[in-house]
Structures are given as C-alpha cells and as structure tokens.
CSV table of C-alpha atoms in Angstrom, one decimal:
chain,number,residue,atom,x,y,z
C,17,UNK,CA,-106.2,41.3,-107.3
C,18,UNK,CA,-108.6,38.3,-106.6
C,19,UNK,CA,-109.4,35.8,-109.7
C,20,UNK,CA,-112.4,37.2,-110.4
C,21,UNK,CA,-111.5,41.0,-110.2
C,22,UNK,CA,-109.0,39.9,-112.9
C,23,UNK,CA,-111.5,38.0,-114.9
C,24,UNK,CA,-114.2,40.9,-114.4
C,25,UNK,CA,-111.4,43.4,-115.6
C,26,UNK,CA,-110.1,41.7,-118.8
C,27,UNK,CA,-114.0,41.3,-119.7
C,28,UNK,CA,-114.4,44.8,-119.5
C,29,UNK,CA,-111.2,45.3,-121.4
C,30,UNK,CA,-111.9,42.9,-124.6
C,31,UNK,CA,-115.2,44.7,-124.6
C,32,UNK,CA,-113.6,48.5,-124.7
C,33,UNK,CA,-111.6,47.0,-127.1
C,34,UNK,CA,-114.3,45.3,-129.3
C,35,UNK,CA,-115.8,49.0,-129.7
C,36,UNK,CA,-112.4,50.4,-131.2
C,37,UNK,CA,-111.8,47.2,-133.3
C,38,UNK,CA,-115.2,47.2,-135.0
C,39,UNK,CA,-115.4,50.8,-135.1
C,40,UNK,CA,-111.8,51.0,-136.8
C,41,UNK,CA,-113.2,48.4,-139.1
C,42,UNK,CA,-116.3,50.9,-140.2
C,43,UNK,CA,-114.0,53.6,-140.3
C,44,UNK,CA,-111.3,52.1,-142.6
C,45,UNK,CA,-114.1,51.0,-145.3
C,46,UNK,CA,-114.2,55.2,-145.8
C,47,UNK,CA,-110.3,55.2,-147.4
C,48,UNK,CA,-110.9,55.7,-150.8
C,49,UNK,CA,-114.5,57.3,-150.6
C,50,UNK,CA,-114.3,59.7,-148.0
C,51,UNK,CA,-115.7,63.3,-149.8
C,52,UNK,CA,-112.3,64.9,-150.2
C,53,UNK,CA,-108.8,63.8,-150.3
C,54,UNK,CA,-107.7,65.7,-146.8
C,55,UNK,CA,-110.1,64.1,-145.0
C,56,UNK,CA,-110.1,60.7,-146.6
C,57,UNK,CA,-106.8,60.7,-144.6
C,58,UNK,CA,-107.6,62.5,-141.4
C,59,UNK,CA,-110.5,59.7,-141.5
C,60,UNK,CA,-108.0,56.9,-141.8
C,61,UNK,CA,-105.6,58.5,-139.4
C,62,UNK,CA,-108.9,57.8,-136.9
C,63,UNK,CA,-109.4,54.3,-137.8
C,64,UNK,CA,-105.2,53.4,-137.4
C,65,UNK,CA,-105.5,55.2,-133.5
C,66,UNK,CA,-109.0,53.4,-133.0
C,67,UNK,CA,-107.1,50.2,-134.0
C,68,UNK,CA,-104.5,50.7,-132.0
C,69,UNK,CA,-105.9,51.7,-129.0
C,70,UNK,CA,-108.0,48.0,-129.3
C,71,UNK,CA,-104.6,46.7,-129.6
C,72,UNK,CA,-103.8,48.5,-126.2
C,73,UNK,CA,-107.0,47.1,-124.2
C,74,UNK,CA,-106.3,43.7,-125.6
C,75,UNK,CA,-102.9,43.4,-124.5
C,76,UNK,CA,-103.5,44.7,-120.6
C,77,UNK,CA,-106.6,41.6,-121.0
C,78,UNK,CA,-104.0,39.0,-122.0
C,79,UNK,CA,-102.0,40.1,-118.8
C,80,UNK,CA,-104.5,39.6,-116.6
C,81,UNK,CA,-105.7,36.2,-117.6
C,82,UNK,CA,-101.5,35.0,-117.6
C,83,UNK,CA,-102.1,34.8,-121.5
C,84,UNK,CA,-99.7,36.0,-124.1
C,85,UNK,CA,-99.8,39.5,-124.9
C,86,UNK,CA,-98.6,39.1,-128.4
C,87,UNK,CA,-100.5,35.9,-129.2
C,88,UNK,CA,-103.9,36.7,-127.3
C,89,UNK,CA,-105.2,39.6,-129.2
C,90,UNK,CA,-104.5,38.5,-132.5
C,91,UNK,CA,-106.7,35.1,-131.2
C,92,UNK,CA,-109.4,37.2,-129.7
C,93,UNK,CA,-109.5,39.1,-133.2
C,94,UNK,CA,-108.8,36.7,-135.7
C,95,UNK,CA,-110.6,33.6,-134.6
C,96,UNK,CA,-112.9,34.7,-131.8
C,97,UNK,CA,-116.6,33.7,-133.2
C,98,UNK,CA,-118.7,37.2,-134.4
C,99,UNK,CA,-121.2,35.9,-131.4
C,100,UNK,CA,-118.8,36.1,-129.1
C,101,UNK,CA,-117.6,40.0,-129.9
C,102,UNK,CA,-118.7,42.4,-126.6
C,103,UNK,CA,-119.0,45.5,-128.9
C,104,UNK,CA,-121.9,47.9,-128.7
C,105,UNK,CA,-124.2,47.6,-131.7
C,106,UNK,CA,-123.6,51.5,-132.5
C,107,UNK,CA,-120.0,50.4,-134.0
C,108,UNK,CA,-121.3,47.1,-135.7
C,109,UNK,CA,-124.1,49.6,-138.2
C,110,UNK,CA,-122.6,49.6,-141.6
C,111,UNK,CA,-121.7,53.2,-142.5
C,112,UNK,CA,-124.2,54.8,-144.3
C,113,UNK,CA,-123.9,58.6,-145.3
C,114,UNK,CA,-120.9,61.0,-144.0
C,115,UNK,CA,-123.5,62.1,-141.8
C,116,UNK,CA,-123.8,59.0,-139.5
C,117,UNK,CA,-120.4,58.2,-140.0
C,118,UNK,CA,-118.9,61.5,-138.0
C,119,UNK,CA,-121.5,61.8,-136.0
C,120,UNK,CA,-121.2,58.1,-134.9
C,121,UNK,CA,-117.3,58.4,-134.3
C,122,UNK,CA,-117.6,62.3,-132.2
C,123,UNK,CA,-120.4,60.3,-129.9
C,124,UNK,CA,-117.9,57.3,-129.7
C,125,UNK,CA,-114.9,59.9,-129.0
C,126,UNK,CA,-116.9,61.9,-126.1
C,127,UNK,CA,-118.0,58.3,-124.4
C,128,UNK,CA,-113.7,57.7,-125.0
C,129,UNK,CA,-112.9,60.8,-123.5
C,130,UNK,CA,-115.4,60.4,-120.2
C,131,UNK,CA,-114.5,57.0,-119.7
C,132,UNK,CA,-110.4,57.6,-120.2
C,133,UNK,CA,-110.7,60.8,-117.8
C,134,UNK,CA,-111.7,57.7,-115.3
C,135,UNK,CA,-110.0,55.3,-115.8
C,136,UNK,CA,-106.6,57.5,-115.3
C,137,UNK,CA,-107.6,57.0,-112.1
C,138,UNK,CA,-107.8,53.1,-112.1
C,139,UNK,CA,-106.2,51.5,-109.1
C,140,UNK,CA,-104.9,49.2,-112.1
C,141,UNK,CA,-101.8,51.1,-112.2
C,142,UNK,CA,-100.9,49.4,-116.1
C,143,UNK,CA,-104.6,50.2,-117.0
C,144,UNK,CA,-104.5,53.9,-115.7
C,145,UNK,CA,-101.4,54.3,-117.9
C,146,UNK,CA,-102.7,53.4,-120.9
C,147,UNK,CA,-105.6,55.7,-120.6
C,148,UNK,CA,-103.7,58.6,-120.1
C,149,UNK,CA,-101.4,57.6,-123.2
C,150,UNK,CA,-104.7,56.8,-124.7
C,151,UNK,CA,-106.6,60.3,-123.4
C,152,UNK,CA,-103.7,62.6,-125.4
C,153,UNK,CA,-105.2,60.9,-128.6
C,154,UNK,CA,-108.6,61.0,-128.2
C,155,UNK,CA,-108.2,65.1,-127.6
C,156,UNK,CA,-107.3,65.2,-131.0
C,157,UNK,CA,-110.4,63.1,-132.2
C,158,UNK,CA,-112.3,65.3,-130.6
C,159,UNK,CA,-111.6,68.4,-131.8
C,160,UNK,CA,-111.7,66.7,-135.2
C,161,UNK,CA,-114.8,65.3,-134.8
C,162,UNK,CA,-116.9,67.7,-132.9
C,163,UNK,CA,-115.6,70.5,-135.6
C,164,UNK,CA,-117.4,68.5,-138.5
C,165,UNK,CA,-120.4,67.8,-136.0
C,166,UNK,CA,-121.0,71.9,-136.0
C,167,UNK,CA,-120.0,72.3,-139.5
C,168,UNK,CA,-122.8,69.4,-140.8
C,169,UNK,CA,-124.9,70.5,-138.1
C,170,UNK,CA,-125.0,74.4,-138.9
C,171,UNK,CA,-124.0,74.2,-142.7
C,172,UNK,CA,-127.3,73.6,-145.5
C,173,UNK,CA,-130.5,71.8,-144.8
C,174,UNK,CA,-129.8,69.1,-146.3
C,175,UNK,CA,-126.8,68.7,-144.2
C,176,UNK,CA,-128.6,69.1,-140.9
C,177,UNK,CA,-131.4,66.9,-142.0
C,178,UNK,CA,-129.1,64.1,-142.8
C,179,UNK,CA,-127.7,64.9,-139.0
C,180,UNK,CA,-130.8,64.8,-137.6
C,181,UNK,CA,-131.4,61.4,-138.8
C,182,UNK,CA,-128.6,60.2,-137.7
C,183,UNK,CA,-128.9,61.2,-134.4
C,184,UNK,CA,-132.0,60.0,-134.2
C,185,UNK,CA,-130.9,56.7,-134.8
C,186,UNK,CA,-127.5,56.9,-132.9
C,187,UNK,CA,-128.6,58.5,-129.8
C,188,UNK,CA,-130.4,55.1,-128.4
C,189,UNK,CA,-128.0,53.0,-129.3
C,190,UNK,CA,-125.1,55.2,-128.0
C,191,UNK,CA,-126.6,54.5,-124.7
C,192,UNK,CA,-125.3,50.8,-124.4
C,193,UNK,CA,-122.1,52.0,-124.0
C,194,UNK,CA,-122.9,52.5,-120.7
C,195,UNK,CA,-124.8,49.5,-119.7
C,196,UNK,CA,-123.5,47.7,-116.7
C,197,UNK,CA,-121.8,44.2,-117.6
C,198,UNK,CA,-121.7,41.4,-115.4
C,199,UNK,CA,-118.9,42.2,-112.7
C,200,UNK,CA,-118.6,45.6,-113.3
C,201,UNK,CA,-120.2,46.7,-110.3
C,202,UNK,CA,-117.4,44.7,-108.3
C,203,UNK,CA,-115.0,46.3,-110.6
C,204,UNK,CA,-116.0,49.7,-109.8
C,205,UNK,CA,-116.3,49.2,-105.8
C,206,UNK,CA,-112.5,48.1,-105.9
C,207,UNK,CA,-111.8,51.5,-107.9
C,208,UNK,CA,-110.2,49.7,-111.1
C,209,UNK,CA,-113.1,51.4,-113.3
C,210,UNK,CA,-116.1,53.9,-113.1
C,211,UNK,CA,-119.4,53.5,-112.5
C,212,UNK,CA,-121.2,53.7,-116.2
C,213,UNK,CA,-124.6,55.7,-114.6
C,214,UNK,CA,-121.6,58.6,-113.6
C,215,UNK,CA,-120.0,57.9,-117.0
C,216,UNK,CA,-123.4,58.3,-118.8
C,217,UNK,CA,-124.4,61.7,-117.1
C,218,UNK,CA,-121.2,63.2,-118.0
C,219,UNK,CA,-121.4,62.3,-121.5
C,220,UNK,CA,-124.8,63.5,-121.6
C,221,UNK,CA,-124.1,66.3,-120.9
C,222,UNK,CA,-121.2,67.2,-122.9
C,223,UNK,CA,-122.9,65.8,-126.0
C,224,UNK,CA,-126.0,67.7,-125.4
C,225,UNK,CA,-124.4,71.1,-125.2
C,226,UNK,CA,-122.6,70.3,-128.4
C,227,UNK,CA,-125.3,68.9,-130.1
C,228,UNK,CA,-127.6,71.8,-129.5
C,229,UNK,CA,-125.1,74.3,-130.6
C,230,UNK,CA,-124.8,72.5,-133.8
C,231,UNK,CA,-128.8,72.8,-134.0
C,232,UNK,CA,-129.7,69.5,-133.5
C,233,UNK,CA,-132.6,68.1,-131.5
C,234,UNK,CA,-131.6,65.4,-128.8
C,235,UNK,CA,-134.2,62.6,-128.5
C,236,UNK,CA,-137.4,63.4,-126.2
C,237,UNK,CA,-139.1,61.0,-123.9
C,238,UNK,CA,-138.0,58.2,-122.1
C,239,UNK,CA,-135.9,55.8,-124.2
C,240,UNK,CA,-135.5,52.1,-123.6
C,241,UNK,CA,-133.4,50.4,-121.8
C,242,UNK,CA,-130.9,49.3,-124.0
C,243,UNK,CA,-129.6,45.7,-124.4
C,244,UNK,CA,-126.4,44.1,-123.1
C,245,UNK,CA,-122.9,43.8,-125.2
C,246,UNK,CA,-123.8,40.0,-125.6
C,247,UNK,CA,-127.1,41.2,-128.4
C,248,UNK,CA,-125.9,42.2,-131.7
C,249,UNK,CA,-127.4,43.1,-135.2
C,250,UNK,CA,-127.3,40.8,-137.7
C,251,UNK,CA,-124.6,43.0,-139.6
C,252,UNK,CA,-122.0,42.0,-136.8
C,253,UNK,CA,-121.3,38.6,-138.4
C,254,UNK,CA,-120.4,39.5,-141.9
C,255,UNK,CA,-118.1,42.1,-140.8
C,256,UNK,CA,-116.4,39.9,-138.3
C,257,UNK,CA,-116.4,37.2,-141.4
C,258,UNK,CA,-114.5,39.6,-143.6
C,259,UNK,CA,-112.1,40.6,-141.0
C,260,UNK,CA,-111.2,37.4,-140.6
C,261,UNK,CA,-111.7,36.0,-143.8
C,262,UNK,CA,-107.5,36.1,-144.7
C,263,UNK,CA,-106.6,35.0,-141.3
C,264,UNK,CA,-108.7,31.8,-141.9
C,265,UNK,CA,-107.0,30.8,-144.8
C,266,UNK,CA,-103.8,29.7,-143.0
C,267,UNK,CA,-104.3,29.2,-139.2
C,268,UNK,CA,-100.7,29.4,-137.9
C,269,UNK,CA,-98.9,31.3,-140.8
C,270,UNK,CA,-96.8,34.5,-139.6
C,271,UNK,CA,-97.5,37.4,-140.9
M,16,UNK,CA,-116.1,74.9,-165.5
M,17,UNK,CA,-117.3,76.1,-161.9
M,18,UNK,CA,-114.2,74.8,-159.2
M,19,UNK,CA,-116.2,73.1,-156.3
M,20,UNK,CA,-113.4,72.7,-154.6
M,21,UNK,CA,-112.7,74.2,-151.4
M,22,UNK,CA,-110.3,77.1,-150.9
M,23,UNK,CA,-106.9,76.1,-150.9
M,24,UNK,CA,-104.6,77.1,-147.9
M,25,UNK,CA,-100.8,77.5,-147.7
M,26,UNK,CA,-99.3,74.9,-144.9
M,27,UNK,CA,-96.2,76.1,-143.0
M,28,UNK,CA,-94.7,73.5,-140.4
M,29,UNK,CA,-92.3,74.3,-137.5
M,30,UNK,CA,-89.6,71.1,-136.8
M,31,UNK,CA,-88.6,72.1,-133.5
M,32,UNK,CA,-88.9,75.6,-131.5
M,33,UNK,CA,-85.5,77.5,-133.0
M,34,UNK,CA,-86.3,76.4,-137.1
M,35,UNK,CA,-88.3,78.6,-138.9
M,36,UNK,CA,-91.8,77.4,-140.1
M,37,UNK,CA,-91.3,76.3,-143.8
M,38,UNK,CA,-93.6,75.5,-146.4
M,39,UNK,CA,-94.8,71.8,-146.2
M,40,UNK,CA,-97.5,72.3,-149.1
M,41,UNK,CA,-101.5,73.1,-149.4
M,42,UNK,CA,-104.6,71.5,-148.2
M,43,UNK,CA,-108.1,72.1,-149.3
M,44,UNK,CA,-110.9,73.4,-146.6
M,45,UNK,CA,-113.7,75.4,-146.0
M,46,UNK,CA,-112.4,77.9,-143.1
M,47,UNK,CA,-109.4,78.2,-141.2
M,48,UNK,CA,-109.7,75.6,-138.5
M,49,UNK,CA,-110.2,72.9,-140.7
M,50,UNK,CA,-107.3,73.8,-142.5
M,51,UNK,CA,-105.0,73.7,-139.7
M,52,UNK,CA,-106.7,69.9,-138.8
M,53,UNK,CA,-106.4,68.9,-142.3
M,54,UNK,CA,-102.6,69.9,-142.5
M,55,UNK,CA,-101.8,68.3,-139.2
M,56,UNK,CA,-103.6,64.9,-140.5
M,57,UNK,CA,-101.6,65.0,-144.3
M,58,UNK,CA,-98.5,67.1,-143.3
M,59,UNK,CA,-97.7,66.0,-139.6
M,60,UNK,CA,-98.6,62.2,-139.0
M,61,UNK,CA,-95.0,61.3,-138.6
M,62,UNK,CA,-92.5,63.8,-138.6
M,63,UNK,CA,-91.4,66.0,-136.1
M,64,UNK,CA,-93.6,68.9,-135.8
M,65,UNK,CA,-94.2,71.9,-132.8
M,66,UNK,CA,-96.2,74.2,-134.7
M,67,UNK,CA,-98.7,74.8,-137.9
M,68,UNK,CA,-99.5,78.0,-139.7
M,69,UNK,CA,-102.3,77.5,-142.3
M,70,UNK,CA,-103.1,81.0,-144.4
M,71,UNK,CA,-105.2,81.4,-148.0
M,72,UNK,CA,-103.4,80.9,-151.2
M,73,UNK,CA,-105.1,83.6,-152.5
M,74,UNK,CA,-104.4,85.8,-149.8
M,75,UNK,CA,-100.5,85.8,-150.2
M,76,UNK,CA,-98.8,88.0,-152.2
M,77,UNK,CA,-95.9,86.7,-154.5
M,78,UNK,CA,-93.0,88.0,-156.5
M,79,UNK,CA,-90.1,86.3,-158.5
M,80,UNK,CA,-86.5,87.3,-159.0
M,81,UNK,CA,-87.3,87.4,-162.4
M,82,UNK,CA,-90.1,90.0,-162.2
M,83,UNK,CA,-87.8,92.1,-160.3
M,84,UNK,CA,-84.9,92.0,-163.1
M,85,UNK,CA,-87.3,93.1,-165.0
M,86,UNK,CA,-89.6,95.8,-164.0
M,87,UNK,CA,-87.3,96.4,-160.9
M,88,UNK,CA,-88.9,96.5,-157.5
M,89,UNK,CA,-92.5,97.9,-156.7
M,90,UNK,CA,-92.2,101.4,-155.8
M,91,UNK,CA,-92.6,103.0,-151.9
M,92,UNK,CA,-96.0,104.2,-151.9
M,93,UNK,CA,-96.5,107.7,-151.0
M,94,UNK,CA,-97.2,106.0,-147.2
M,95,UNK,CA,-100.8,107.8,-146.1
M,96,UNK,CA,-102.3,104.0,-145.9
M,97,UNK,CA,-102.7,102.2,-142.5
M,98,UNK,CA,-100.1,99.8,-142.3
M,99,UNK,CA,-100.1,96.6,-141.2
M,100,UNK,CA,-97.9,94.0,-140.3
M,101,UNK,CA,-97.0,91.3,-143.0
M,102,UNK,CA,-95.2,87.7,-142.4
M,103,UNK,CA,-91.8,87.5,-145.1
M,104,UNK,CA,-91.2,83.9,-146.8
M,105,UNK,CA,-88.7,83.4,-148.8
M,106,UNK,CA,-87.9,80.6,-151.4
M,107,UNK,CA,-84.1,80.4,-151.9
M,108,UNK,CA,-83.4,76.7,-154.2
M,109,UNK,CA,-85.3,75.6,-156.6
M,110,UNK,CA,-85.4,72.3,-154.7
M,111,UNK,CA,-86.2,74.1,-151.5
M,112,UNK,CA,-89.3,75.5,-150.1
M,113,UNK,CA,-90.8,78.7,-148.7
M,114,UNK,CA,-88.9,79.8,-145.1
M,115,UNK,CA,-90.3,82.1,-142.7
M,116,UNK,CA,-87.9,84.8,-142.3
M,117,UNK,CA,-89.7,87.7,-140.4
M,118,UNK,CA,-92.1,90.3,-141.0
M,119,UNK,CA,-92.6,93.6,-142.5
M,120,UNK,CA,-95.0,97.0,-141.9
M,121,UNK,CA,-96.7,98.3,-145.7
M,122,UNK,CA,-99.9,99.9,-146.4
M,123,UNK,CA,-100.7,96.9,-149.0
M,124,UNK,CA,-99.5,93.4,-150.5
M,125,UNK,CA,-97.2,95.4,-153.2
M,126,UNK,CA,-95.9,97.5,-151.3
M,127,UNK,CA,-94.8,94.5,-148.6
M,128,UNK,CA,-93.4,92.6,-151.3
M,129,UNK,CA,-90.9,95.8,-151.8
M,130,UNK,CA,-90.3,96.1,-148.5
M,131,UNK,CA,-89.6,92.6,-148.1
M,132,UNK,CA,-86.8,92.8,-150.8
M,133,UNK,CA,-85.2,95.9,-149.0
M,134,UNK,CA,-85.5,94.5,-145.8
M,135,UNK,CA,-84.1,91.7,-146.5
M,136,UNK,CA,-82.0,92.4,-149.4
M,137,UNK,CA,-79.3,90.4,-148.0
M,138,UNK,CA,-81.0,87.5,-148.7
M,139,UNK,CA,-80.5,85.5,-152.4
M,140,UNK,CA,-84.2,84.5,-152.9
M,141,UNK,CA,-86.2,83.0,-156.1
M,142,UNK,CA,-89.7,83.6,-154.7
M,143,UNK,CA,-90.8,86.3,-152.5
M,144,UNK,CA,-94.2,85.8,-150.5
M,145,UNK,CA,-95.7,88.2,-147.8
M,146,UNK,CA,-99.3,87.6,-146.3
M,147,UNK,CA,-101.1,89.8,-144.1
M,148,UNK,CA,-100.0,88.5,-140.1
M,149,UNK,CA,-103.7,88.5,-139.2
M,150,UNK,CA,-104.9,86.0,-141.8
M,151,UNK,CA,-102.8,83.3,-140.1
M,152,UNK,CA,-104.0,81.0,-138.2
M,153,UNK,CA,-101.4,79.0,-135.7
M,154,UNK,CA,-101.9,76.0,-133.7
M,155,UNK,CA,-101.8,77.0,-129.7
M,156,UNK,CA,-98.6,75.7,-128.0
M,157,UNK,CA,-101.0,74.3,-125.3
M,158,UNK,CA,-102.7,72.0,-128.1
M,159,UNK,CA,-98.9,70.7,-128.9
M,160,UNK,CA,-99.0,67.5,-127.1
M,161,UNK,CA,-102.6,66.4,-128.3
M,162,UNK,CA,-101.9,67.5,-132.3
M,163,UNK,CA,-98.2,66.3,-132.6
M,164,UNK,CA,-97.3,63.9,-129.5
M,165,UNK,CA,-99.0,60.9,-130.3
M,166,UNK,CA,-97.8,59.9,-133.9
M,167,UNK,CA,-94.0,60.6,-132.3
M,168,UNK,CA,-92.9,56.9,-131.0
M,169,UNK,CA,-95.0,55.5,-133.8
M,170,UNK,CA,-92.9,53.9,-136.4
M,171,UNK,CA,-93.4,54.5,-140.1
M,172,UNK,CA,-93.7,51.2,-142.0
M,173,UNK,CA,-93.9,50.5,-145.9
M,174,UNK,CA,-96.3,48.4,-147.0
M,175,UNK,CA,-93.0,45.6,-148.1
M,176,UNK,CA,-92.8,45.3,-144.6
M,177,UNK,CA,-95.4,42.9,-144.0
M,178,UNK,CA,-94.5,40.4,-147.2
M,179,UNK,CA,-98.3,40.1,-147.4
M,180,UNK,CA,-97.9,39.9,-151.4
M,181,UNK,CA,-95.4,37.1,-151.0
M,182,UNK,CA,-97.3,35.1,-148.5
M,183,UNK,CA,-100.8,35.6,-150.3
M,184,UNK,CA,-99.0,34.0,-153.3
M,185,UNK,CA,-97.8,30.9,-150.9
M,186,UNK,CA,-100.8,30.3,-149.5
M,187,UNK,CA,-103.0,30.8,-153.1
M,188,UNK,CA,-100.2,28.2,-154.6
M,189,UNK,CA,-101.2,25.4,-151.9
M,190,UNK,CA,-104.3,23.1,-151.8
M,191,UNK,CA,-106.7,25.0,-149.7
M,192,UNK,CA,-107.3,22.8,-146.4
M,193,UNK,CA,-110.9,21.7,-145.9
M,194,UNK,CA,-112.2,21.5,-142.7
C-alpha cells in the first residue's frame, strides 16, 4: 500500500474509533442510573463492546503508521488534545433523557452495521477481519437497540414525544457520519473502504423503515450539509478532560 | 403499595447442546423478548451458553416434597379438558437449581404437577415446576453466534486486577508535578 493510502486509512481508522471511544464514554456515565437494574447492565455491556471495538480500530491504525500497537492507542486516547478527536458531534452530546440516549446508540449501531457489512470486504485483509469479528457484535446491538426504539416509540405519549425530540435533534447530526474525509475518496477507489454516499443511502433506508414503524416522523425538507469530523461542540473538551484527567496525573505510570 | 415493577420472568440457560437448560435466576421486563435480551445481558456475558428459555414467574406452577407428604399428590382429573403440553423442572439439592427434565400432557397446571410426579417418579426432587410449553420463549439457534459468541474469548477480570487502588495511593502520596 502506497504512504498515503496507509496514512488515508489509519485517519479513517482513529476516526471510526473516536465514534466508539466517545460514544462508550456517554454510554458508561448510564451505569448506576439506567431506569432498571437489567438494563443498567445490558447498557454497560454496550459501552464495554463500544470500547472495545475503538480499541480494535486503534490498533489496525498503529500498524499502518509502523507505530506500536499497544503503546499507540493508549497515546491517541490518553493524551491526544480534545481538538484533535475525529469523532462525529452526535457521540460528543451529553446524554440527556433514556430517550436520546437509545435512540442515539440504535442510529450509531445501524451506521456500524452498514459500514462493517463493507468493510468485510476491505482489500485490507487485517481490516476486513476485524469487521467481520466486529459485525457478530453489533447484530446483538441491534436487536437490543432497535427493540427499545419500537417499545419507546409505540409505548405512551410521553414516551414517543420524548422520541420524537430526539430524533429531531439526532437525525441531522447522524448525517456526519457519512461525510467524506480528506483521502477517503482514494481510499474507496483502491477498495480498502466504502463510499459514505452508498453507506448513507443504505442506512437511510434501514433507519427509516424502523423509525416509521415505531411511529416516528423522520425529518422533512432538505437538511444541511453537515460539517467535517474536525468541528466539534463545545461539550467535546470536558469530556475528553475527564477521560483523561487520571492518566494526566502520572505520564508514564503502568497501569 | 402498588409494585411498578415489571413482570418477573424465570431464566433457564443451556451450557452446551446435550445439558439440560437449568435455572440461572429471574429478570425483570415488560414482554417476552425483552426478557430473553435482559437474561442474555445479566445471565450470559461470560459463561458458556447455547440456548435461553425465559417464561413468567407467575405462569409456572410449583409444588414441594413437603406439600406432597402431606396432602399427597393432586388427583387425575376426570380428563374431559383439552390437554396441553407442559415443560417438567425439577429441583433436586437444596444448593442446586431448577433442571429441565421433559414434558408432560394435563388438562391444567395441577393436574401437570401430578403428572409430573408420576412420570417422573423416579426422580428424588425438592421442588416440582411445570409451565405451559407455549409460554416459553427460546432464543433461535440461528441467533447463537450473535447472542453468545462474542463474550466467549473475552476474559473475565476482577477489579484487583488493575491495582488501580494501590497506584492511586502512590501517585496521591507524591508531590504533584507542575508543569
């Protein structure tokens, strides 16, 4: 693979692994307040797999740029600045009600599953692995997640409402996870990944039909163009502070 | 006091294909399905699992040695009811748990439960339960890989493994560095 492909892919890698990290992150600040005890662990069980399928990404990244696979993701995590995350902002939102917090990991988990479908088919032969080890997980997540979707969905008023605003708010945003990054295009001619526009129309469509059965309304009328992995809110930073707040407080201890 | 609590649901697990399914303990949730996900995510994480059964507490019928000494068994009903098909369990330590054992045909809950202990008779149990074969719900052998394949090569590890306790302590006993 020519220097730049490699470069190109271990961008693209550190940024599919930015989503799980942060989105772990979110997740894990449920244990202890999720609204019942069975699914305050199923909800943690989510996070752990989240965590370490950024651990996964991160690793194939460090190969690629020669770096150390056990070394390079803990730097990337611990001391990498927040500006310098490649996560979509949809992870970074703190987690507001149960609501937004399911509906925000089954619209992460359908993006996982389109884009892992793909990239089992990676000329990368390491990176197609790891998706389908990857892939067998996610199935899991989905049925998980998309069960709550039409429970919440098709359950009280209240309950739909609180979907309905969610979506609302999450359905732009979810569209950055499909935004072409710099290189990608030369990634996807060389087969090592999809193309985001066909990864974008398939999760459109799957999300829709779920969606609507669950009697929710999917955003009309054009919506923006959304921004690169490089913008972030400003709720990126204190997470990434706290994540690496013990890490900063001895630089080269082992853990 | 009004329970809000959802229904509670008997959890049976299957260790590998030629064990019988034995009782791994209950979950809370609101229908079926979510049962069966809430069992594989507290029951399943790490070990060895091929199958789930989840089925209603309060739809399984249960008797006790100790009812049987003494009002003896329930009687054979006059058999004009449909029968149906009920799932056996038995319970045979005090330790131990509820074991899948096999099924019996009975016009009603009671009635299984006495032909349960006939059937069976063999069989030195403590707890009898028998729950209508249609109220339980199973995991599909094609959803094996997704539900139970993952956690398999993951090790298990207590929190002691880490020493973070220790280390916090050495690092809080040293002069923070300023930078």
């Amino acid at each position: 693979m020519k220097a730049e492909l490699r470069e190109a892919l271990a961008n693209y890698l550190t940024a599919i692994g930015d989503d799980e990290l942060i989105l772990a992150h979110r997740d894990s600040e449920w244990a202890g307040h999720a609204p019942i005890l069975e699914e305050d662990i199923g909800f943690a069980n989510l996070a752990l797999d989240e965590l370490g399928h950024a651990s996964i990404w991160y690793r194939l990244a460090a190969e690629l740029l020669d770096e150390d696979p056990d070394r390079h993701p803990d730097a990337l995590v611990f001391t990498r600045p927040a500006s310098e995350f490649r996560n979509v902002q949809m992870v970074e939102l703190p987690n507001g009600d149960w609501a937004f917090s399911m509906l925000r990991q089954y619209l992460f988990d359908a993006s996982e599953q389109v884009r892992l479908s793909a990239l089992a088919a990676s000329k990368h032969p390491e990176l197609a692995q790891a998706a389908v080890k990857i892939r067998t997980e996610e199935l899991y997540h989905i049925r998980h997640t998309s069960a709550w979707v039409r429970r919440l969905g098709l359950g009280t008023q209240q309950s739909n409402r609180k979907m309905q605003t969610a979506l609302d708010l999450l359905y732009p945003r979810a569209l950055q996870l499909f935004t072409e990054e710099t290189g990608e295009a030369e990634l996807a001619s060389a087969g090592l990944v999809p193309r985001p526009d066909r990864l974008l129309a398939s999760w459109a469509s799957q999300v829709s039909e779920e969606l609507i059965a669950s009697e929710l309304r999917l955003p009309d009328g054009n919506l923006s163009t959304p921004a690169g992995r490089n913008a972030h809110t400003s709720h990126l930073e204190p997470l990434v502070a706290e994540l690496q707040q013990v890490a900063r407080l001895e630089a080269e201890i082992a853990w | 006091m009004k329970d809000t609590q959802w229904p509670i649901y008997q959890v049976f697990h299957q260790e590998q294909p030629d064990r019988p399914h034995t009782n791994a303990g209950a979950v809370h949730a609101p229908d079926a399905e979510l049962a069966l996900q809430n069992a594989r995510d507290v029951f399943v994480r790490r070990p060895d699992c091929v199958s789930l059964w989840v089925v209603p507490a309060d739809q399984i019928f249960s008797l006790t040695a100790e009812e049987i000494e003494r009002a003896g068994l329930p009687p054979t009903p006059a058999g004009n009811g449909d029968s149906q098909r009920y799932l056996v369990f038995l319970k045979r330590t005090q330790a131990g748990s509820h074991e899948h054992v096999g099924a019996v045909s009975a016009s009603s809950g009671p009635a299984a439960l006495g032909e349960a202990v006939r059937s069976f008779g063999t069989e030195e149990a403590l707890v009898w339960w028998v729950v209508p074969e249609g109220l339980v719900e199973r995991t599909d052998a094609a959803e094996v890989g997704s539900l139970f394949g993952p956690a398999k090569d993951k090790p298990y590890r207590d929190q002691a493994f880490y020493h973070t306790t220790t280390l916090m302590r050495q690092i809080r006993g040293r002069p923070r560095q300023e930078t």
